[in-house]
């Protein structure tokens, strides 16, 4: 039915679908007309008797449709003023498109593993085994600390490979390291000391939990002494990010002794402790003081940051408070991922994958060092990045952008801008796929050669090298 009406000055085509019923069809037709603007705000609709005659409907049907649309806010009805079209809020425009992250042509940003190295075949096999053997209650609400299968596997794996003192009861599974840090920042009351330089994201996480951030200065021996009156200090003892230095043995002893004396917690962020290339990886700091050090790790560098699996090994007195905070945050981490990782660990497929990646990343680092002869690289042979001292960060980064090359700038990791701090470029060698790595190094070589041809850069570099030699 497609009638027009021309009562009270309104001339409107209504398309009534008989399949929807008379009243429902009229409601829908009027609703569509209001939404589309064919019935303007304030326009007076025909009286129910007149419209019923026009459309060949019962008057009660029209009156019921009007009442429904008044209740929904499309129409207004006032005694003596008739029924009119209501003023509606304008329809929302199309949603703003999120800003697209530009993918660099050559990605040498630090802290990023090669996503093409994900062990898809091993993951699928482990998923099949894990789902086949999982008890039915695994898919219900569970322990906020995580599945016992994964906590047991992690306690054994971390004890064997990293020297961590852990039992299944002291492990809490998290959605990556960031959540682990956020949980502790929510539980511990007081300022947090974070390494300077260090990741700005981690400072943001701590501040979002309402904690004050205190800079913890880093030199060529790692973090300095523990500041007074802090609840916790966050450390990267095996391979400081981004300077690349390990925490000196004397500093390890001094920091744990200070933690015992003050009651502060040391949070060990072992973000890439599996990847040491010139010797056996340093054992975890937590193993020397398990009552005063919380150990945090994740699969971000070994499998990939998209997996979102991390863990905390906690002093016994913190297990229940952190578990409650985890429960109140998201109750528990994805169960299937936990079961799959537990299978990968117990079948030793996880360790085989780490050994293969260690070999690949060591070769990449060796090739990078070879290509950068004549430049001073800072830090030990470990992880997925190195620090190149260079006085003219801005010039290097501008040249890199022109090459489509993404790098890290040392200044971005400092707590506060410091014009007197030594400049540096943080170079990652994990992200490119194998076939793209040499091209990325070619681009880096062109950028550094161009930067070194600048007279000011050459002079400043000699000065920086002299200053470094004084340390």
Coordinates of C-alpha atoms in Angstrom, one line a residue:
X1 CA 0.0 0.0 0.0
X2 CA 1.6 3.3 -1.1
X3 CA -0.9 6.2 -0.5
X4 CA -0.4 9.9 -0.2
X5 CA -2.2 12.2 2.1
X6 CA -2.6 16.0 1.8
X7 CA -4.4 16.9 5.0
X8 CA -3.4 20.0 7.1
X9 CA -0.9 21.0 4.4
X10 CA 1.1 17.8 4.7
X11 CA 1.8 16.0 1.4
X12 CA 3.5 12.7 2.1
X13 CA 4.0 9.4 0.4
X14 CA 3.8 6.5 2.9
X15 CA 4.9 3.0 1.9
X16 CA 2.9 0.5 4.1
X17 CA 4.1 -3.1 4.0
X18 CA 1.0 -5.3 4.5
X19 CA 3.3 -8.2 5.5
X20 CA 4.2 -6.4 8.8
X21 CA 0.6 -5.8 9.9
X22 CA -1.4 -2.6 9.6
X23 CA -0.4 -0.9 12.8
X24 CA 3.2 -2.0 12.7
X25 CA 3.4 -1.0 9.0
X26 CA 2.0 2.5 9.8
X27 CA 4.4 3.0 12.7
X28 CA 7.4 1.9 10.6
X29 CA 6.4 4.2 7.7
X30 CA 5.9 7.2 9.9
X31 CA 9.1 6.5 11.9
X32 CA 11.1 6.3 8.6
X33 CA 9.6 9.5 7.3
X34 CA 10.6 11.4 10.5
X35 CA 14.1 9.9 10.5
X36 CA 14.6 10.8 6.8
X37 CA 13.4 14.3 7.3
X38 CA 10.4 13.9 5.0
X39 CA 8.3 14.9 8.0
X40 CA 9.9 18.0 9.3
X41 CA 10.1 18.9 13.1
X42 CA 6.9 20.7 14.1
X43 CA 4.9 19.5 11.2
X44 CA 1.3 18.8 12.2
X45 CA 0.0 15.3 11.4
X46 CA -3.6 14.7 10.2
X47 CA -6.2 13.8 12.8
X48 CA -6.6 10.2 13.5
X49 CA -10.1 10.1 11.9
X50 CA -8.9 11.8 8.7
X51 CA -5.8 9.6 8.3
X52 CA -7.8 6.5 8.9
X53 CA -10.1 7.4 6.1
X54 CA -7.2 8.3 3.8
X55 CA -5.4 5.0 4.4
X56 CA -8.4 2.8 4.7
X57 CA -7.6 1.8 8.3
X58 CA -9.5 1.7 11.5
X59 CA -9.3 4.9 13.6
X60 CA -8.1 2.9 16.6
X61 CA -5.2 1.5 14.5
X62 CA -4.0 5.0 13.6
X63 CA -4.5 6.3 17.2
X64 CA -2.5 3.3 18.6
X65 CA 0.3 4.0 16.1
X66 CA 0.4 7.7 17.1
X67 CA 0.5 6.8 20.8
X68 CA 3.4 4.4 20.2
X69 CA 5.5 7.0 18.3
X70 CA 4.7 9.6 21.0
X71 CA 6.0 7.2 23.6
X72 CA 9.2 6.6 21.5
X73 CA 9.8 10.4 21.1
X74 CA 9.1 10.7 17.4
X75 CA 5.9 12.6 17.8
X76 CA 4.4 15.0 20.4
X77 CA 0.7 15.3 21.3
X78 CA -0.9 18.2 23.3
X79 CA -4.6 18.8 23.9
X80 CA -5.8 21.4 21.5
X81 CA -2.5 21.4 19.5
X82 CA -2.9 18.1 17.7
X83 CA -0.1 15.6 17.0
X84 CA 3.2 17.0 15.6
X85 CA 6.6 15.8 14.7
X86 CA 9.1 16.0 17.5
X87 CA 12.5 17.7 17.2
X88 CA 15.0 14.9 17.2
X89 CA 18.8 15.1 17.8
X90 CA 20.6 15.2 14.5
X91 CA 21.8 11.8 13.4
X92 CA 25.4 11.1 14.2
X93 CA 27.8 11.5 11.3
X94 CA 30.1 8.8 10.2
X95 CA 32.5 7.7 12.9
X96 CA 35.9 9.3 12.7
X97 CA 38.4 7.0 11.2
X98 CA 41.2 6.1 13.7
X99 CA 44.5 7.5 12.7
X100 CA 46.4 4.9 10.7
X101 CA 49.7 3.8 12.0
X102 CA 52.2 4.3 9.2
X103 CA 54.1 1.1 8.5
X104 CA 57.7 1.9 8.0
X105 CA 59.5 0.5 5.0
X106 CA 62.3 -0.7 7.2
X107 CA 61.5 -1.4 10.9
X108 CA 64.4 -1.3 13.2
X109 CA 62.4 -0.1 16.3
X110 CA 63.6 -1.7 19.5
X111 CA 61.8 -4.3 21.6
X112 CA 59.9 -5.9 18.6
X113 CA 60.3 -9.6 17.7
X114 CA 59.9 -10.9 14.2
X115 CA 56.1 -11.6 13.9
X116 CA 56.7 -14.1 11.0
X117 CA 58.6 -16.3 13.4
X118 CA 55.5 -17.3 15.4
X119 CA 55.5 -21.1 15.7
X120 CA 52.1 -21.7 14.1
X121 CA 52.5 -25.4 13.5
X122 CA 53.6 -26.1 17.1
X123 CA 50.8 -23.8 18.4
X124 CA 48.2 -25.7 16.4
X125 CA 49.4 -29.1 17.7
X126 CA 49.5 -27.9 21.3
X127 CA 46.0 -26.4 20.9
X128 CA 44.7 -29.8 19.7
X129 CA 46.4 -31.7 22.6
X130 CA 45.3 -29.1 25.2
X131 CA 41.7 -29.0 24.2
X132 CA 41.5 -32.8 24.0
X133 CA 42.8 -33.3 27.5
X134 CA 41.3 -30.2 29.2
X135 CA 38.8 -31.0 32.0
X136 CA 35.3 -29.6 31.5
X137 CA 35.8 -27.2 34.4
X138 CA 38.6 -25.4 32.6
X139 CA 36.0 -23.5 30.6
X140 CA 34.2 -22.1 33.6
X141 CA 35.2 -19.4 36.1
X142 CA 38.5 -20.4 37.5
X143 CA 41.3 -19.4 39.9
X144 CA 42.3 -15.7 39.2
X145 CA 45.9 -16.8 39.6
X146 CA 45.6 -18.8 36.4
X147 CA 45.3 -22.5 35.4
X148 CA 47.2 -24.8 37.6
X149 CA 48.6 -26.5 34.5
X150 CA 50.4 -23.4 33.4
X151 CA 51.4 -22.3 36.9
X152 CA 53.0 -25.7 37.4
X153 CA 54.8 -25.6 34.0
X154 CA 56.0 -22.1 34.6
X155 CA 57.4 -22.8 38.0
X156 CA 59.4 -25.7 36.6
X157 CA 60.5 -23.9 33.5
X158 CA 61.6 -20.6 35.2
X159 CA 63.4 -22.6 37.9
X160 CA 65.4 -24.5 35.3
X161 CA 66.1 -21.8 32.8
X162 CA 66.2 -18.5 34.8
X163 CA 67.0 -19.6 38.3
X164 CA 63.7 -18.3 39.7
X165 CA 62.5 -19.7 43.0
X166 CA 58.9 -20.5 42.3
X167 CA 56.1 -22.9 43.2
X168 CA 52.7 -23.1 41.4
X169 CA 51.2 -21.3 44.4
X170 CA 53.4 -18.2 44.0
X171 CA 52.7 -17.7 40.3
X172 CA 49.9 -15.4 39.0
X173 CA 49.2 -15.5 35.2
X174 CA 48.5 -12.1 33.7
X175 CA 47.5 -10.6 30.3
X176 CA 51.1 -9.6 29.6
X177 CA 53.7 -7.5 31.5
X178 CA 51.7 -4.3 31.5
X179 CA 48.9 -5.9 33.5
X180 CA 51.4 -7.4 35.9
X181 CA 52.9 -3.9 36.5
X182 CA 49.4 -2.4 36.9
X183 CA 48.3 -5.0 39.4
X184 CA 51.3 -4.4 41.6
X185 CA 50.9 -0.7 41.3
X186 CA 47.3 -1.1 42.5
X187 CA 48.3 -3.3 45.4
X188 CA 51.4 -1.5 46.8
X189 CA 50.8 1.8 48.5
X190 CA 53.6 4.4 47.9
X191 CA 55.9 5.8 45.2
X192 CA 57.4 3.6 42.5
X193 CA 61.1 4.0 41.4
X194 CA 61.5 3.3 37.6
X195 CA 64.7 3.3 35.7
X196 CA 65.8 6.4 33.9
X197 CA 66.0 6.0 31.0
X198 CA 63.2 3.5 30.6
X199 CA 59.9 3.0 28.8
X200 CA 57.4 5.9 29.1
X201 CA 54.5 3.5 28.9
X202 CA 55.5 1.8 32.2
X203 CA 55.6 5.2 33.9
X204 CA 52.1 5.9 32.6
X205 CA 50.8 2.6 33.9
X206 CA 52.1 3.4 37.4
X207 CA 50.7 6.9 37.4
X208 CA 47.4 5.7 36.2
X209 CA 47.2 3.5 39.3
X210 CA 47.6 6.7 41.4
X211 CA 51.3 6.2 42.3
X212 CA 54.1 8.7 42.2
X213 CA 57.0 7.9 39.8
X214 CA 60.5 8.5 41.1
X215 CA 63.5 8.4 38.6
X216 CA 66.0 5.6 39.3
X217 CA 69.2 6.7 37.5
X218 CA 71.0 4.2 35.3
X219 CA 74.7 4.3 34.4
X220 CA 77.1 1.7 32.8
X221 CA 76.6 -0.6 35.9
X222 CA 72.8 -0.4 35.8
X223 CA 70.5 1.1 38.3
X224 CA 71.8 3.1 41.2
X225 CA 70.8 2.8 44.9
X226 CA 67.2 2.4 45.9
X227 CA 65.6 5.7 46.8
X228 CA 64.2 6.3 50.2
X229 CA 60.5 5.9 51.0
X230 CA 59.5 4.0 47.8
X231 CA 57.1 1.1 47.8
X232 CA 58.8 -0.6 44.9
X233 CA 61.5 -0.3 42.3
X234 CA 61.2 -1.7 38.8
X235 CA 64.4 -3.1 37.4
X236 CA 65.6 -4.8 34.2
X237 CA 68.7 -6.5 35.7
X238 CA 69.6 -8.9 32.9
X239 CA 69.6 -6.3 30.1
X240 CA 68.6 -2.8 31.0
X241 CA 66.2 -1.1 28.5
X242 CA 67.3 0.8 26.5
X243 CA 71.0 1.1 27.5
X244 CA 71.6 -2.6 27.2
X245 CA 73.8 -3.0 30.3
X246 CA 73.4 -5.8 32.9
X247 CA 73.0 -4.9 36.6
X248 CA 76.5 -5.1 38.1
X249 CA 76.9 -7.9 40.8
X250 CA 77.7 -5.3 43.5
X251 CA 74.5 -3.4 42.6
X252 CA 72.5 -6.6 42.7
X253 CA 73.7 -7.2 46.3
X254 CA 73.2 -3.6 47.3
X255 CA 69.7 -3.3 46.0
X256 CA 68.4 -6.6 47.5
X257 CA 70.1 -5.7 50.8
X258 CA 68.4 -2.3 50.7
X259 CA 65.0 -3.9 49.9
X260 CA 65.4 -6.2 52.9
X261 CA 66.2 -3.2 55.1
X262 CA 63.4 -1.0 54.0
X263 CA 60.7 -3.5 53.1
X264 CA 60.5 -2.2 49.5
X265 CA 59.7 -4.6 46.7
X266 CA 62.0 -5.0 43.7
X267 CA 60.1 -5.9 40.5
X268 CA 62.3 -7.7 38.1
X269 CA 61.2 -7.1 34.5
X270 CA 62.9 -10.0 32.7
X271 CA 61.6 -8.9 29.3
X272 CA 64.3 -10.6 27.2
X273 CA 66.3 -12.6 29.6
X274 CA 66.2 -15.7 27.4
X275 CA 68.3 -13.9 24.7
X276 CA 72.0 -13.7 25.8
X277 CA 74.5 -14.4 23.0
X278 CA 78.0 -14.2 24.4
X279 CA 77.5 -16.4 27.5
X280 CA 74.9 -18.2 29.5
X281 CA 72.0 -15.8 30.5
X282 CA 72.4 -14.2 33.9
X283 CA 70.2 -15.9 36.5
X284 CA 67.2 -14.0 37.8
X285 CA 67.7 -11.5 40.6
X286 CA 64.6 -13.0 42.2
X287 CA 66.5 -16.2 42.9
X288 CA 68.7 -14.4 45.4
X289 CA 65.9 -12.8 47.4
X290 CA 62.6 -14.4 46.7
X291 CA 60.9 -12.7 49.7
X292 CA 61.8 -9.2 48.4
X293 CA 61.8 -9.6 44.6
X294 CA 58.8 -10.1 42.4
X295 CA 59.7 -11.7 39.0
X296 CA 57.8 -10.7 35.9
X297 CA 58.0 -12.3 32.4
X298 CA 55.9 -12.7 29.3
X299 CA 55.8 -14.3 25.9
X300 CA 56.0 -10.9 24.2
X301 CA 59.6 -11.4 22.9
X302 CA 59.6 -15.2 22.6
X303 CA 56.2 -15.8 20.8
X304 CA 54.9 -12.3 20.1
X305 CA 53.2 -9.4 22.0
X306 CA 49.8 -10.4 20.5
X307 CA 49.6 -13.5 22.6
X308 CA 49.1 -11.5 25.8
X309 CA 50.4 -14.0 28.2
X310 CA 52.5 -13.0 31.2
X311 CA 53.3 -14.0 34.7
X312 CA 54.3 -12.8 38.1
X313 CA 56.3 -14.9 40.7
X314 CA 55.5 -13.2 43.9
X315 CA 56.7 -13.2 47.5
X316 CA 54.1 -15.3 49.4
X317 CA 52.6 -12.3 51.3
X318 CA 51.6 -10.6 47.9
X319 CA 49.9 -13.6 46.2
X320 CA 46.5 -13.1 47.7
X321 CA 46.3 -9.3 47.3
X322 CA 47.5 -9.6 43.6
X323 CA 45.1 -12.4 43.0
X324 CA 42.2 -10.3 44.3
X325 CA 43.3 -7.4 42.2
X326 CA 43.4 -9.7 39.1
X327 CA 39.9 -11.0 39.9
X328 CA 38.5 -7.5 40.2
X329 CA 40.2 -6.5 36.9
X330 CA 39.2 -9.2 34.5
X331 CA 38.7 -12.3 36.7
X332 CA 41.2 -14.5 34.7
X333 CA 43.4 -14.7 31.7
X334 CA 42.1 -16.5 28.6
X335 CA 42.0 -20.2 29.4
X336 CA 42.8 -21.7 26.0
X337 CA 46.0 -19.6 25.7
X338 CA 47.1 -20.8 29.1
X339 CA 46.5 -24.4 28.4
X340 CA 48.3 -24.2 25.0
X341 CA 51.3 -22.5 26.6
X342 CA 51.4 -25.1 29.3
X343 CA 51.5 -27.8 26.7
X344 CA 54.3 -26.0 24.7
X345 CA 56.4 -25.8 27.9
X346 CA 55.8 -29.3 29.1
X347 CA 56.5 -30.8 25.6
X348 CA 59.7 -28.6 25.4
X349 CA 58.4 -27.1 22.2
X350 CA 58.7 -23.7 23.8
X351 CA 62.4 -24.1 24.7
X352 CA 63.1 -25.4 21.2
X353 CA 61.5 -22.3 19.7
X354 CA 63.5 -20.1 22.0
X355 CA 66.7 -21.8 21.0
X356 CA 66.0 -21.3 17.3
X357 CA 65.1 -17.6 17.8
X358 CA 68.2 -17.1 19.9
X359 CA 70.3 -18.4 17.1
X360 CA 68.6 -16.1 14.6
X361 CA 68.8 -13.0 16.7
X362 CA 72.4 -13.6 17.5
X363 CA 73.2 -13.8 13.8
X364 CA 71.3 -10.6 13.2
X365 CA 73.1 -8.8 16.0
X366 CA 76.5 -10.0 14.7
X367 CA 75.7 -8.7 11.2
X368 CA 74.6 -5.3 12.7
X369 CA 77.8 -5.0 14.7
X370 CA 79.8 -5.9 11.6
X371 CA 78.0 -3.2 9.5
X372 CA 78.4 -0.5 12.2
X373 CA 82.2 -0.8 12.6
X374 CA 83.6 2.5 13.7
X375 CA 80.5 3.4 15.7
X376 CA 80.3 2.9 19.5
X377 CA 77.6 0.4 20.5
X378 CA 76.6 0.3 24.1
X379 CA 75.5 -2.7 26.1
X380 CA 76.1 -6.4 26.1
X381 CA 75.4 -9.0 23.4
X382 CA 71.8 -9.7 24.3
X383 CA 68.1 -9.1 23.6
X384 CA 66.6 -7.5 20.5
X385 CA 68.2 -4.1 20.5
X386 CA 71.4 -2.1 20.9
X387 CA 72.2 1.5 21.6
X388 CA 74.4 3.5 19.2
X389 CA 75.8 6.7 20.8
X390 CA 75.4 9.6 18.5
X391 CA 75.3 13.3 19.4
X392 CA 72.9 14.4 16.7
X393 CA 69.7 12.4 17.2
X394 CA 67.5 14.8 15.4
X395 CA 69.6 14.8 12.3
X396 CA 69.8 11.0 12.2
X397 CA 66.1 10.5 12.8
X398 CA 65.2 13.1 10.0
X399 CA 67.5 11.2 7.6
X400 CA 65.9 7.9 8.7
X401 CA 62.4 9.2 8.1
X402 CA 63.4 10.1 4.5
X403 CA 64.6 6.5 4.0
X404 CA 61.4 5.1 5.5
X405 CA 63.5 3.7 8.4
X406 CA 62.0 3.5 11.9
X407 CA 64.5 3.8 14.8
X408 CA 64.3 4.7 18.5
X409 CA 65.7 7.9 20.1
X410 CA 67.4 7.7 23.5
X411 CA 65.9 11.0 24.6
X412 CA 62.4 9.5 24.3
X413 CA 63.1 7.2 27.2
X414 CA 64.3 9.8 29.8
X415 CA 61.8 10.8 32.5
X416 CA 62.4 14.5 31.8
X417 CA 64.1 16.3 28.8
X418 CA 67.8 16.8 29.4
X419 CA 69.7 18.8 26.8
X420 CA 73.0 17.7 28.4
X421 CA 72.2 14.0 28.3
X422 CA 74.3 12.1 25.7
X423 CA 72.5 11.4 22.5
X424 CA 71.8 8.0 21.1
X425 CA 69.9 5.9 18.6
X426 CA 68.2 2.7 19.9
X427 CA 68.3 0.1 17.1
X428 CA 66.2 -3.0 17.1
X429 CA 67.1 -6.0 15.0
X430 CA 64.2 -8.3 15.9
X431 CA 61.2 -6.9 13.9
X432 CA 62.1 -7.4 10.2
X433 CA 61.4 -10.7 8.5
X434 CA 64.6 -12.6 7.5
X435 CA 64.3 -11.6 3.9
X436 CA 64.0 -7.9 4.8
X437 CA 66.8 -7.6 7.4
X438 CA 69.7 -6.8 5.1
X439 CA 67.7 -4.2 3.2
X440 CA 67.0 -2.5 6.6
X441 CA 70.7 -2.6 7.4
X442 CA 71.5 -1.0 4.0
X443 CA 69.1 1.8 4.8
X444 CA 70.7 2.3 8.3
X445 CA 74.1 2.4 6.8
X446 CA 73.1 5.1 4.3
X447 CA 71.5 7.2 7.1
X448 CA 74.6 7.0 9.3
X449 CA 77.0 7.7 6.5
X450 CA 74.9 10.8 5.6
X451 CA 74.8 11.9 9.2
X452 CA 78.6 11.5 9.6
X453 CA 79.3 13.6 6.6
X454 CA 77.8 16.6 8.4
X455 CA 80.7 18.6 9.9
X456 CA 78.9 19.4 13.1
X457 CA 78.0 15.8 13.6
X458 CA 81.6 14.7 13.1
X459 CA 82.9 17.2 15.6
X460 CA 80.2 16.3 18.2
X461 CA 80.9 12.7 17.7
X462 CA 84.6 13.1 18.5
X463 CA 83.6 15.0 21.6
X464 CA 81.1 12.3 22.6
X465 CA 83.7 9.6 22.1
X466 CA 86.2 11.6 24.3
X467 CA 83.6 12.0 27.0
X468 CA 82.8 8.3 26.9
X469 CA 86.4 7.5 27.2
X470 CA 86.6 9.5 30.5
X471 CA 83.9 7.3 32.1

